[in-house]
Every structure is written in C-alpha cells, then in structure tokens.
Coordinates of C-alpha atoms in Angstrom, one line a residue:
M1 CA 149.4 126.1 81.3
A2 CA 152.1 126.1 84.0
K3 CA 155.8 125.7 83.1
I4 CA 157.5 122.6 84.5
Y5 CA 161.3 122.6 85.1
G6 CA 163.0 119.3 85.8
L7 CA 166.0 119.9 88.0
Q8 CA 167.4 116.5 87.3
L9 CA 166.4 113.8 84.9
L10 CA 165.5 110.9 87.3
N11 CA 165.5 110.6 91.0
S12 CA 165.7 106.9 91.8
D13 CA 164.8 107.5 95.5
N14 CA 161.4 109.0 94.5
F15 CA 160.7 106.5 91.8
P16 CA 157.8 104.1 92.7
K17 CA 158.9 100.5 93.1
G18 CA 157.2 97.8 91.0
L19 CA 155.9 100.3 88.4
N20 CA 158.0 98.7 85.7
E21 CA 156.3 95.4 86.4
I22 CA 152.9 96.9 85.9
F23 CA 153.8 98.3 82.5
K24 CA 155.7 95.1 81.6
G25 CA 158.5 97.2 80.2
N26 CA 156.4 98.8 77.5
K27 CA 157.0 102.3 78.8
S28 CA 160.3 104.0 79.3
R29 CA 161.4 105.0 82.7
L30 CA 160.8 108.7 81.8
E31 CA 157.2 108.0 80.8
Q32 CA 156.7 106.0 83.9
G33 CA 158.2 108.6 86.1
L34 CA 156.0 111.4 84.5
M35 CA 152.8 109.4 85.1
S36 CA 153.7 108.7 88.7
D37 CA 154.6 112.4 89.4
V38 CA 151.2 113.5 88.1
V39 CA 149.5 111.2 90.6
G40 CA 152.0 112.3 93.3
I41 CA 151.3 116.0 92.7
L42 CA 147.6 115.5 93.2
R43 CA 148.2 113.4 96.3
H44 CA 150.6 116.0 97.6
Y45 CA 147.9 118.7 97.1
L46 CA 145.2 116.7 98.8
Q47 CA 147.3 115.8 101.8
T48 CA 148.3 119.4 102.2
H49 CA 144.8 120.9 102.0
V50 CA 142.5 118.1 103.2
Q51 CA 143.6 117.2 106.8
D52 CA 141.0 114.4 107.3
C53 CA 140.4 112.2 104.2
K54 CA 137.4 110.6 105.9
K55 CA 135.5 113.9 105.6
E56 CA 133.5 114.6 102.5
P57 CA 135.1 117.2 100.2
A58 CA 133.3 120.5 99.6
T59 CA 130.5 120.5 97.1
N60 CA 131.4 121.7 93.6
S61 CA 135.1 121.7 94.5
S62 CA 136.4 121.4 90.9
M63 CA 138.7 124.1 89.5
T64 CA 140.3 125.2 86.3
A65 CA 143.9 124.5 85.5
D66 CA 144.8 128.2 86.2
D67 CA 143.0 128.0 89.6
F68 CA 144.9 124.8 90.5
R69 CA 148.2 126.4 89.5
R70 CA 147.5 129.5 91.5
V71 CA 146.6 127.5 94.6
I72 CA 149.7 125.4 94.4
L73 CA 151.9 128.5 93.7
N74 CA 150.6 130.4 96.7
A75 CA 150.2 127.6 99.3
V76 CA 152.3 124.5 98.5
T77 CA 156.0 124.1 98.6
P78 CA 157.7 122.6 95.5
Y79 CA 157.0 118.9 95.1
S80 CA 159.9 116.5 94.8
G81 CA 159.0 113.6 92.5
A82 CA 160.7 111.0 90.3
L83 CA 161.7 113.6 87.7
G84 CA 162.9 116.1 90.3
D85 CA 161.3 119.2 92.0
Y86 CA 158.3 120.9 90.5
I87 CA 157.7 124.6 90.8
W88 CA 155.0 126.8 89.4
P89 CA 156.2 130.3 88.6
K90 CA 153.7 133.1 87.9
V91 CA 152.9 133.7 84.2
S92 CA 152.5 137.3 83.2
Q93 CA 150.3 138.5 80.4
K94 CA 153.3 138.9 78.1
E95 CA 154.2 135.2 78.5
T96 CA 150.7 133.8 77.6
S97 CA 151.9 133.4 74.0
N98 CA 154.5 130.9 75.2
V99 CA 151.8 128.7 76.8
R100 CA 152.0 125.2 75.3
K101 CA 149.3 124.3 72.7
D102 CA 148.4 121.4 70.5
Y103 CA 149.8 118.8 72.9
P104 CA 148.4 115.2 73.2
I105 CA 147.6 113.2 76.3
A106 CA 147.2 109.4 76.1
I107 CA 144.4 107.6 77.9
Y108 CA 145.1 104.1 79.3
R109 CA 143.1 101.4 80.9
Y110 CA 144.2 98.7 83.2
I111 CA 142.5 95.3 83.1
N112 CA 145.1 92.7 83.9
G113 CA 147.5 95.0 82.1
I114 CA 148.0 98.5 80.7
E115 CA 146.5 99.3 77.3
R116 CA 146.3 102.6 75.5
F117 CA 142.9 103.1 73.9
A118 CA 142.5 106.8 73.2
Q119 CA 144.4 110.1 72.9
V120 CA 143.2 113.7 73.6
T121 CA 144.8 116.6 71.7
F122 CA 144.3 120.0 73.3
G123 CA 144.2 122.8 70.8
K124 CA 143.8 126.5 71.3
N125 CA 140.0 126.5 71.8
E126 CA 139.0 122.8 71.8
A127 CA 140.1 119.3 72.5
K128 CA 140.0 116.5 70.0
V129 CA 139.6 112.9 71.1
N130 CA 141.0 110.1 68.9
A131 CA 139.9 106.6 70.0
F132 CA 141.9 103.5 68.9
M133 CA 140.5 100.2 67.9
L134 CA 141.4 97.6 70.4
S135 CA 142.8 94.3 69.2
E136 CA 140.4 92.3 71.3
E137 CA 138.4 92.7 74.4
P138 CA 140.5 91.6 77.3
H139 CA 139.1 88.6 79.1
V140 CA 139.2 88.7 82.9
K141 CA 138.7 85.4 84.7
D142 CA 137.0 85.8 88.1
P143 CA 137.9 89.5 88.6
F144 CA 136.4 89.4 92.1
M145 CA 138.5 86.4 93.2
G146 CA 140.2 87.1 96.5
K147 CA 138.6 90.6 96.9
K148 CA 136.9 91.5 100.2
F149 CA 134.4 94.3 100.4
D150 CA 133.5 96.4 103.4
V151 CA 129.7 96.6 103.5
I152 CA 128.1 99.2 105.7
A153 CA 124.6 98.3 106.9
K154 CA 121.6 99.9 108.7
Q155 CA 119.3 97.6 110.6
D156 CA 115.7 97.6 109.3
E157 CA 113.5 94.6 109.7
P158 CA 113.5 92.4 107.6
F159 CA 116.2 93.9 105.4
V160 CA 119.0 93.7 107.9
M161 CA 118.8 92.3 111.4
K162 CA 121.4 91.2 113.9
N163 CA 121.1 87.8 115.6
G164 CA 123.9 87.6 118.1
D165 CA 127.1 88.3 116.3
K166 CA 125.7 87.4 112.9
Y167 CA 123.6 89.5 110.5
E168 CA 120.6 88.1 108.7
G169 CA 117.8 89.5 106.6
F170 CA 116.7 89.9 103.0
C171 CA 119.6 92.1 101.9
V172 CA 122.1 89.9 103.7
D173 CA 120.7 86.9 101.8
V174 CA 121.0 88.8 98.5
L175 CA 124.6 89.8 99.3
T176 CA 125.4 86.2 100.1
E177 CA 124.0 85.0 96.8
L178 CA 126.1 87.7 95.0
S179 CA 129.3 86.6 96.8
R180 CA 128.7 83.0 95.7
S181 CA 128.1 84.0 92.2
L182 CA 131.0 86.5 91.8
K183 CA 133.3 84.7 94.3
F184 CA 134.1 87.6 96.6
D185 CA 134.2 88.0 100.4
Y186 CA 132.6 90.7 102.5
E187 CA 132.4 92.0 106.0
I188 CA 129.4 93.8 107.3
F189 CA 129.7 96.7 109.8
E190 CA 127.4 99.3 111.2
L191 CA 127.9 103.1 111.5
E192 CA 128.7 103.9 115.1
G193 CA 126.2 106.5 116.3
S194 CA 124.3 109.0 114.1
T195 CA 123.7 112.7 114.2
I196 CA 120.6 114.8 114.1
N197 CA 120.5 117.8 111.9
Q198 CA 118.9 121.1 112.7
N199 CA 115.5 120.0 111.4
G200 CA 115.5 117.1 113.8
K201 CA 116.0 114.5 111.1
S202 CA 118.3 111.6 111.6
T203 CA 121.2 111.6 109.3
V204 CA 122.0 107.9 109.4
W205 CA 121.6 107.4 105.6
D206 CA 123.4 110.7 105.0
D207 CA 126.3 109.5 107.1
I208 CA 126.3 106.1 105.3
I209 CA 126.5 108.0 101.9
T210 CA 129.4 110.0 103.2
Q211 CA 131.2 106.8 104.2
L212 CA 130.7 105.5 100.6
K213 CA 132.0 108.7 99.1
V214 CA 135.2 108.9 101.2
G215 CA 136.0 105.2 100.5
N216 CA 135.4 103.7 104.0
A217 CA 132.8 101.3 102.5
S218 CA 132.4 99.6 99.2
M219 CA 128.6 98.9 99.5
A220 CA 125.7 99.9 101.6
I221 CA 122.7 97.6 102.4
G222 CA 119.4 98.0 104.3
A223 CA 116.1 99.6 103.5
F224 CA 118.0 101.8 101.1
A225 CA 115.4 103.6 98.9
V226 CA 116.6 105.2 95.6
T227 CA 115.9 108.9 95.5
A228 CA 117.1 111.7 93.1
Q229 CA 119.0 113.4 95.9
R230 CA 120.9 110.2 96.8
E231 CA 121.5 109.3 93.1
A232 CA 123.3 112.6 92.7
K233 CA 125.8 111.6 95.4
I234 CA 126.3 107.8 95.0
S235 CA 125.4 105.0 92.6
F236 CA 122.8 102.3 93.0
S237 CA 122.4 98.8 91.8
Y238 CA 119.4 97.5 90.0
T239 CA 116.2 97.3 92.1
I240 CA 116.1 94.3 94.4
I241 CA 112.6 94.9 95.7
S242 CA 109.9 97.5 95.1
S243 CA 107.1 98.6 97.4
A244 CA 104.2 101.1 97.8
V245 CA 102.8 102.6 100.9
S246 CA 100.4 100.4 102.9
L247 CA 98.0 100.8 105.8
L248 CA 98.7 98.7 108.8
M249 CA 95.6 98.1 110.9
K250 CA 94.1 95.7 113.4
K251 CA 91.9 93.0 112.1
P252 CA 88.3 92.9 113.2
P253 CA 87.5 90.3 115.9
D254 CA 86.8 86.9 114.4
T255 CA 83.4 86.1 116.0
T256 CA 81.6 82.9 114.9
N257 CA 77.8 83.0 115.0
Y258 CA 76.3 79.6 114.6
F259 CA 72.8 80.9 114.5
Q260 CA 73.1 83.4 111.6
F261 CA 69.9 81.9 110.1
L262 CA 68.0 83.5 112.9
G263 CA 69.4 87.0 111.9
P264 CA 66.7 88.0 109.4
F265 CA 64.1 88.3 112.2
S266 CA 64.3 90.0 115.5
P267 CA 63.9 87.9 118.7
L268 CA 60.5 89.6 119.3
L269 CA 59.3 88.6 115.8
W270 CA 60.4 85.0 116.4
M271 CA 58.4 85.0 119.6
M272 CA 55.3 86.3 117.9
I273 CA 55.6 83.6 115.2
V274 CA 55.7 80.9 118.0
V275 CA 52.7 82.5 119.7
F276 CA 50.9 82.6 116.4
F277 CA 51.6 78.9 115.8
L278 CA 50.4 77.9 119.2
S279 CA 47.3 80.1 119.0
V280 CA 46.2 78.5 115.7
G281 CA 46.8 75.0 117.0
L282 CA 44.8 75.6 120.1
G283 CA 42.0 77.3 118.0
L284 CA 41.8 74.3 115.8
Y285 CA 41.6 72.0 118.9
F286 CA 38.7 73.9 120.6
M287 CA 36.7 74.4 117.4
A288 CA 37.1 70.7 116.5
R289 CA 35.2 69.8 119.7
F290 CA 32.1 71.4 118.2
D291 CA 32.6 69.8 114.8
S292 CA 30.0 67.1 114.2
T293 CA 32.1 65.6 111.3
Q294 CA 34.8 64.7 113.8
E295 CA 32.7 61.9 115.2
E296 CA 32.7 59.9 112.0
S297 CA 36.3 60.8 111.0
E298 CA 39.1 58.3 111.6
Q299 CA 41.6 61.1 112.4
K300 CA 40.3 63.6 114.9
F301 CA 41.6 67.0 115.6
D302 CA 42.8 66.4 119.2
L303 CA 45.4 68.6 120.8
K304 CA 48.4 66.7 119.3
E305 CA 47.0 66.6 115.8
S306 CA 45.9 70.3 115.9
M307 CA 49.4 71.4 116.9
W308 CA 51.0 69.2 114.3
Y309 CA 48.7 70.5 111.6
S310 CA 49.5 74.1 112.5
L311 CA 53.3 73.4 112.4
T312 CA 53.0 71.6 109.1
I313 CA 51.3 74.7 107.5
L314 CA 53.9 77.0 109.0
L315 CA 56.7 74.9 107.5
Q316 CA 54.9 74.6 104.2
G317 CA 54.4 70.9 104.5
S318 CA 51.5 68.8 103.4
A319 CA 48.8 67.2 105.6
E320 CA 46.8 64.0 104.9
Y321 CA 43.5 65.6 105.9
S322 CA 42.0 69.0 106.6
P323 CA 39.2 70.4 108.6
Q324 CA 35.6 70.4 107.3
T325 CA 33.8 73.2 109.0
T326 CA 33.7 76.7 107.5
S327 CA 35.1 78.4 110.7
M328 CA 38.1 76.0 110.9
R329 CA 38.8 76.4 107.2
T330 CA 38.6 80.2 107.6
I331 CA 41.3 80.1 110.2
I332 CA 43.5 77.8 108.1
A333 CA 43.1 79.9 105.0
F334 CA 44.2 83.0 106.9
F335 CA 47.1 81.1 108.5
W336 CA 48.2 79.9 105.0
F337 CA 48.3 83.5 103.8
C338 CA 50.3 84.6 106.9
T339 CA 52.9 81.8 106.6
L340 CA 53.3 82.7 102.9
V341 CA 54.2 86.3 103.8
I342 CA 56.5 85.1 106.7
N343 CA 58.4 82.6 104.5
A344 CA 58.8 85.1 101.6
A345 CA 60.1 87.8 104.0
Y346 CA 62.4 85.3 105.7
T347 CA 63.9 84.1 102.4
A348 CA 64.5 87.7 101.2
N349 CA 66.0 88.9 104.5
L350 CA 68.2 85.9 104.8
A351 CA 69.8 86.5 101.4
A352 CA 70.3 90.2 102.2
F353 CA 71.6 89.5 105.7
L354 CA 74.3 87.0 104.5
T355 CA 75.3 89.4 101.7
L356 CA 75.8 92.3 104.2
Q357 CA 77.8 89.9 106.4
Q358 CA 80.4 89.6 103.5
I359 CA 80.7 93.3 102.9
D360 CA 83.7 94.9 104.6
N361 CA 82.9 98.4 105.5
R362 CA 86.2 99.1 107.2
I363 CA 88.6 101.8 106.1
K364 CA 90.9 100.3 103.4
T365 CA 92.0 103.3 101.3
V366 CA 93.6 106.7 102.0
D367 CA 90.6 108.4 100.5
S368 CA 88.2 106.9 103.0
L369 CA 90.9 107.6 105.7
A370 CA 91.1 111.2 104.8
R371 CA 87.3 111.7 104.8
Q372 CA 86.9 110.7 108.5
S373 CA 88.3 111.8 111.9
N374 CA 87.3 109.1 114.3
V375 CA 90.1 106.7 113.3
K376 CA 93.6 108.2 114.0
Y377 CA 96.5 107.6 111.7
G378 CA 100.2 108.5 111.6
I379 CA 103.6 108.1 109.9
L380 CA 107.2 107.9 110.9
N381 CA 108.5 111.4 111.7
N382 CA 111.2 112.9 109.4
S383 CA 110.8 110.0 106.9
D384 CA 110.5 110.1 103.1
L385 CA 106.8 109.5 103.5
M386 CA 106.5 112.5 105.7
Q387 CA 108.2 114.6 103.1
F388 CA 105.8 113.3 100.5
F389 CA 102.7 114.4 102.5
R390 CA 104.3 117.7 103.4
E391 CA 105.1 118.6 99.7
S392 CA 102.1 117.0 98.0
R393 CA 99.5 119.3 96.5
D394 CA 96.9 116.6 96.1
D395 CA 93.7 117.4 98.0
T396 CA 93.6 114.0 99.8
Y397 CA 97.2 114.1 100.9
E398 CA 96.9 117.8 101.9
R399 CA 94.0 117.0 104.2
M400 CA 95.8 114.1 105.7
W401 CA 98.9 116.2 106.4
T402 CA 96.7 118.9 108.0
F403 CA 95.1 116.2 110.2
M404 CA 98.5 114.8 111.2
K405 CA 99.8 118.2 112.1
L406 CA 96.8 118.8 114.2
Y407 CA 97.4 115.6 116.2
E408 CA 101.2 115.9 115.9
D409 CA 101.9 114.2 119.2
I410 CA 100.3 110.9 118.1
S411 CA 100.5 111.1 114.3
L412 CA 104.2 111.9 113.8
L413 CA 105.9 108.9 115.4
S414 CA 109.5 108.8 116.6
T415 CA 109.9 105.0 115.9
R416 CA 108.1 102.3 114.0
K417 CA 107.8 100.3 117.2
K418 CA 105.6 103.0 118.6
G419 CA 103.3 103.0 115.6
L420 CA 103.0 99.2 115.9
D421 CA 102.1 99.5 119.5
F422 CA 99.4 102.1 118.7
V423 CA 97.9 99.8 116.0
Q424 CA 97.8 96.8 118.4
N425 CA 96.6 98.6 121.6
G426 CA 94.9 101.7 120.3
V427 CA 95.9 105.3 120.8
P428 CA 94.9 107.2 124.0
T429 CA 92.6 110.2 123.4
S430 CA 90.5 112.4 125.7
S431 CA 87.5 110.1 125.2
G432 CA 89.4 106.8 125.7
K433 CA 91.2 104.5 123.3
A434 CA 90.8 105.2 119.6
E435 CA 91.6 102.9 116.6
F436 CA 94.9 103.7 114.9
I437 CA 96.2 103.0 111.4
Y438 CA 99.9 103.3 110.6
L439 CA 101.2 104.3 107.2
D440 CA 104.6 103.0 106.0
D441 CA 106.4 101.2 103.3
G442 CA 104.5 98.1 102.3
V443 CA 107.5 95.7 102.7
I444 CA 107.8 96.8 106.3
N445 CA 104.1 96.7 107.1
N446 CA 103.7 93.4 105.4
Y447 CA 106.4 91.9 107.5
N448 CA 104.9 93.2 110.7
A449 CA 101.5 91.8 109.7
Q450 CA 103.0 88.4 109.1
Q451 CA 104.6 88.4 112.5
N452 CA 101.4 89.6 114.3
C453 CA 98.3 87.6 113.4
E454 CA 96.0 90.2 114.7
L455 CA 97.3 92.8 112.2
E456 CA 96.8 93.2 108.4
S457 CA 98.5 95.3 105.8
I458 CA 96.6 96.8 102.9
E459 CA 98.8 98.2 100.1
E460 CA 97.9 101.4 98.3
N461 CA 98.8 102.7 94.9
F462 CA 101.0 105.6 95.8
G463 CA 104.5 106.3 97.2
V464 CA 106.2 103.5 95.2
K465 CA 109.8 103.0 96.3
H466 CA 112.7 101.0 94.8
F467 CA 115.2 99.5 97.2
S468 CA 118.7 98.8 96.0
I469 CA 122.4 98.4 97.1
G470 CA 124.4 101.6 97.3
F471 CA 127.9 102.0 95.8
P472 CA 130.4 104.9 95.6
K473 CA 130.2 107.0 92.4
G474 CA 132.0 105.3 89.6
A475 CA 132.5 102.0 91.4
P476 CA 134.1 99.6 88.8
Y477 CA 132.3 96.6 90.2
R478 CA 128.8 98.0 89.9
S479 CA 128.2 96.6 86.4
D480 CA 129.3 93.1 87.4
I481 CA 127.0 93.1 90.4
N482 CA 124.1 94.4 88.3
R483 CA 124.7 91.6 85.9
A484 CA 124.7 89.1 88.8
L485 CA 121.5 90.6 90.1
L486 CA 119.8 90.2 86.8
Q487 CA 120.9 86.6 86.7
L488 CA 119.5 86.0 90.2
K489 CA 116.2 87.5 89.1
E490 CA 116.0 85.3 86.0
N491 CA 116.8 82.2 88.0
G492 CA 114.1 83.0 90.5
V493 CA 116.5 83.4 93.4
L494 CA 115.2 86.9 94.3
D495 CA 111.6 85.6 94.3
R496 CA 112.6 82.8 96.6
L497 CA 114.2 85.2 99.0
R498 CA 111.2 87.5 99.0
D499 CA 109.0 84.5 99.8
K500 CA 111.3 83.6 102.6
W501 CA 110.9 86.9 104.4
W502 CA 107.4 88.1 103.3
T503 CA 105.1 85.0 103.2
S504 CA 103.3 82.9 105.8
Q505 CA 106.3 80.5 105.9
K506 CA 108.1 83.1 108.1
S507 CA 104.9 83.9 110.0
N508 CA 104.0 83.1 113.6
C509 CA 100.4 82.6 112.6
T510 CA 99.3 79.0 112.6
V511 CA 95.8 79.5 111.1
K512 CA 95.1 80.6 107.5
T513 CA 93.8 84.1 107.3
S514 CA 91.8 85.7 104.6
D515 CA 93.2 88.1 102.1
A516 CA 92.1 91.3 103.7
G517 CA 94.0 93.4 101.2
S518 CA 91.8 92.4 98.3
K519 CA 90.6 95.3 96.3
T520 CA 87.2 93.7 95.4
N521 CA 84.6 92.0 97.4
T522 CA 83.4 88.9 95.7
A523 CA 80.6 86.7 96.9
S524 CA 81.8 83.5 98.6
E525 CA 80.0 80.3 99.4
L526 CA 78.5 79.8 102.8
N527 CA 80.6 77.6 105.2
I528 CA 79.5 75.4 108.1
S529 CA 79.8 78.2 110.6
N530 CA 77.1 80.2 108.9
M531 CA 74.5 77.5 109.1
F532 CA 75.7 75.3 111.9
G533 CA 72.8 76.5 114.1
V534 CA 70.4 74.7 111.8
F535 CA 72.2 71.4 112.5
I536 CA 72.2 72.2 116.2
F537 CA 68.4 72.5 116.1
L538 CA 68.1 69.3 114.1
I539 CA 70.3 67.4 116.5
A540 CA 68.6 68.8 119.5
F541 CA 65.1 67.9 118.3
A542 CA 66.3 64.5 117.1
V543 CA 67.8 63.8 120.6
L544 CA 64.6 65.2 122.1
A545 CA 62.5 62.8 120.0
V546 CA 64.6 59.8 120.9
L547 CA 64.5 60.7 124.6
Y548 CA 60.7 61.1 124.3
E549 CA 60.4 57.6 122.7
I550 CA 62.7 56.1 125.3
G551 CA 60.7 57.8 128.1
L552 CA 57.4 56.6 126.5
I553 CA 58.7 53.0 126.3
I554 CA 59.9 53.2 129.9
F555 CA 56.5 54.6 130.9
K556 CA 54.6 51.9 129.1
F557 CA 56.8 49.2 130.6
T558 CA 56.3 50.5 134.1
Q559 CA 52.6 50.8 133.6
E560 CA 52.4 47.2 132.3
R561 CA 54.4 45.9 135.2
K562 CA 52.2 47.8 137.7
K563 CA 49.1 46.4 135.9
K564 CA 50.5 42.9 136.0
K565 CA 51.4 43.1 139.6
K566 CA 48.0 44.4 140.4
E567 CA 46.3 41.6 138.6
E568 CA 48.6 39.0 140.4
S569 CA 47.8 40.5 143.8
E570 CA 44.1 40.5 143.1
I571 CA 44.3 36.8 142.0
E572 CA 46.3 36.0 145.1
E573 CA 43.8 37.7 147.4
K574 CA 41.0 36.0 145.7
T575 CA 42.7 32.6 146.0
N576 CA 43.5 33.1 149.7
G577 CA 39.9 33.9 150.5
N578 CA 38.5 30.6 149.1
S579 CA 41.1 28.0 150.4
V580 CA 41.1 25.6 153.4
Q581 CA 44.3 24.2 155.1
F582 CA 44.4 20.5 156.3
G583 CA 47.9 19.7 157.4
D584 CA 50.2 20.0 154.6
T585 CA 47.5 20.1 152.0
T586 CA 45.5 23.1 150.9
Y587 CA 42.0 22.6 149.4
V588 CA 40.5 25.3 147.3
D589 CA 36.8 25.8 146.9
E590 CA 36.4 26.3 143.2
N591 CA 32.8 27.4 143.6

C-alpha cells in the first residue's frame, strides 16, 4: 500500500461543485473530498496514458495495487486534488512492515440518493465483506424518464432498413415499443465505414462492439446474433427472435394439366384402344349382315348400333340386346375380357399416377444436398455459417465444405444479394445455367421468399441463432429492458411484430402458395385442375350432340321443304297441262 501525504487539509479550488447536494449533507467535507480524489486520480491516470478514449483498452489490462503505484510513481506527476497533492514514494523492503493493514472501505450505491450497504475490511491475507440490511428497497419512479440513448445500428433486412431519413424494421419496432414502455428517447446512427481484417472478414460487428465498450453507444441493434466470443466482450438482452439455417431455392414451375386423367396410358396406347373399339364395331356390323336372326329382330345390328354396342362394352355399360350367332358372341366375349383388363389397368395406373404427382422429389435437406453435385449451393463468405462449416467435423457438413471450397468462386458469396440473384437466375457453369440453393439464416431467407413469389425457404434443424440487443458490459439499464422485453413477449407484442415482417401480410405475392417447407408429404384431395379435362370432354361431346341434333333438324326441315316444293311443282305442271283459257275464265278438264 502506498503512503499518502496531504500537504493541506482542503483545497476549495479543486473541490467538486455540487458534491454536497448529492450526499445531502450526510458526509463530511473531508469524506467527500477523499472520494472525489480517488475518482480524480484514476481519471488523471487514464488521461495521461490513454490518449484516445474512443479506442478500446488493451485486453487483460488489470494490474495489482503495487503495479499501479509503480506506474504512477515512474510516469505521472503528483496529482493535485481536493485534499492537496498526492505523491507515491518508493517503499523499501524495510518499510513493508509499516504498510497499512486491517482497514475498511465502505461500499455505496446511488439510486435517487447515496446509501451505504456494505463494508470491506482488508486484512493481511484476506478481505472480509460485511453487508448491511437496508431499511427498504428504494423505489424509483420512471428511472428512464428524460433519458436519451444513442443506438448504433447495422442495416440487415428486415431487422434494420433505412427508408429516406427514417429507420424501419423489426428491431426498430421492438426499440419503439421499449421506448414507449420505459419512457425513454433514442437516436439511431450507423457506423461510418468498416474495416477488413487480415483474413478478409468484415469487422462491422467488431467495430460496433468497440463503440459499445468505449461508451459511444448505449445499445446496438440489427441482425445481432449472440455468440460466446461476443458475450465475453459485451452484454446482450433476452432473445427477441430465434432462427435456424434454411435453404433458399426456386419453386418448381406451376404447370396446370387439365388432362391428367389421360396420364396413365401413353398416346399410342390410347390410339390402339380407339382402333380396337372401331374394329370390333365394324366386325359386328359385317357379321350381322350374314346373321339370319337379324331379319326377325326388331333392333338390327346396323353400323350405328354396332358402334354403340362396342362403345357400351368398352365403358362397362349395359345393352338391351345382344348378338345371337356364335361368331359374334365369340368376338363380344373376347372384347369383354380385353375391356376388363384395360379398365383394371387404367384404374390402378391412375391412382399411382396421381400419387406420384403429389410426391416432391426436390432437394429439401442438407443431407440430400450433400449427396449430389448437380445442384450448386453456397453461403455468405466470412459469415458465422461459414465458420460453422469450416470447423464442423460432421461428415455431411465436411463434404459440403469441401464442395464449396472446390467451387469457391460461386459458393462463397461476397453479398446476400448475389446469392439471391443466383437462386433466381441460376449460376453460370461450363455446361450452362445450373440450379442454385443459398444457405443462410432462416429469418433472412424467409423474408426474401416472402418478397419473391418464385422463391421458397425450407428451414433445417441446425445452426440455431438467437438475435438480441447489445449493451455495454455492466449496463445498469439492461435488467429493466429485459423485464420490458418479457412483458412484450407475454402481451403478444413480439409475436405481432414477427407477423408484420415475416408473413404474407408483408409479401408481394397475391396468390396463396403451398407450404413447401413441410417436413411430411400427406395425401391431399384432388382439385378441379386434376380432372378438368373430363369435364372438357363432357362439354365437348354434349355440344357436339346438340349441334348434331340441330343439324339433323335443319336437314330434315330442308328436305321436307324440298319435297313439298317438288310436290307443288308437279301439281302445278299437271294442272297447267289439262286447262283451257276462255277470256278471263280458265276451264280445267278433270278427266
């Protein structure tokens, strides 16, 4: 312990003004002066040895009391404080016995006033702490009233975005709700410029952490993920949103096939069935001409009836009559057997075809992504996700990291915008454009998928991150903000803000899309687009039948008119040939 010599009892010129009002007269001027001189000595030391207070102090810069005394003794001129000048003479080995022992130091707190709540007594080898019972917990009404915080931000959609001169985004909305709840003001600013370290990694967040540590900012917002390395330097609030890694990919083209019911058979097979139907109908017609029983039958197998009978059997309908000869019955029996096989095969293939239509065989997991090489994929260069792949010893992630290192020019992306462009337009390769999948935090990929209807984001179960608000270490307002965040969560405000920025309400898509990120494929009912072709056939043949009837009516009407005109002309000719004209009177020979 260094010896302190007071050259005069009290120097009023160096005594801080207003200190007596803070202590409300409960402390003597000597005690007040001693406390102010302790702070002043530390400030004097910092100003002498740290030229730029905006810079981060050296890591592990703590020192023992002897080291501190030695530095001040060798490098600092005596400090002039309220109790006079302070000097630190060297202490020899012989004088160590005179070092002060068993002395107490009181510990105070200030919450709307000074209150002593503990005392530390330093012995020869240990320190004893004696805590006092407080009369009551001091009540502070609106401790944030009138306070204004400088909030440093980094733009990341949709966490923080700048619209003109104003900031918006999920984190900005959370900060606004906190300011309303705790009644404080804030001003958002961004870090001007950023540096690149020797590994090529951007130090934006490192620079923001430095600004928090040196006191240039009270909070930090953005896509600020909590990591062990950052937790060692600054403090974080409770989690405001969590996210895992997701795959951002392009949706398959939405093609509508109204004739899916024709899918079970190939076009050639459909043609063969039509030929088969016509052949049987014509066979029945020609064989019926040599059937003697047809002469006495009321319904004869003419061409129309033969074709209708063949079609009825093919569609498994029922007929009012059947052929009588052995040859015709042989043809019909064989035709029945063939139609039975055709209908059974069509029914089975239709069920299988519609089931396969619902199965999504696209890449939707990192395991299937790692097992192929046709579809390219990539991540943001020098990101936390890149560090995860680089340091992971899991076989799947190691293979993916090897693949990305092999195609480093397209897999390690400089910006998220470039990855989004590759997903939308494909990535150029030697053989043309290839499909591309971008891996990033789910909250970012989900937002991009909502803004681009042709994209979808499929969340995986690894790389979970927790995003929070950053504070300087030991920030006294951190506990109050955490309490307010819990209240916002309990009241559903955080859920409402998530819905505002990560649901279709904020989407540019005007049509409802299916949930492509579903983990299971469940059978769904058929909709009208699957079977609309059947109704097209029905409408077409119904219209054809109506047109046929209309044409038949018109044909009969014209034939009757022609017949009538012909009869009238014949009567007129016959009448003109047997009549005699006498003046104005015509006489007809009725014989």
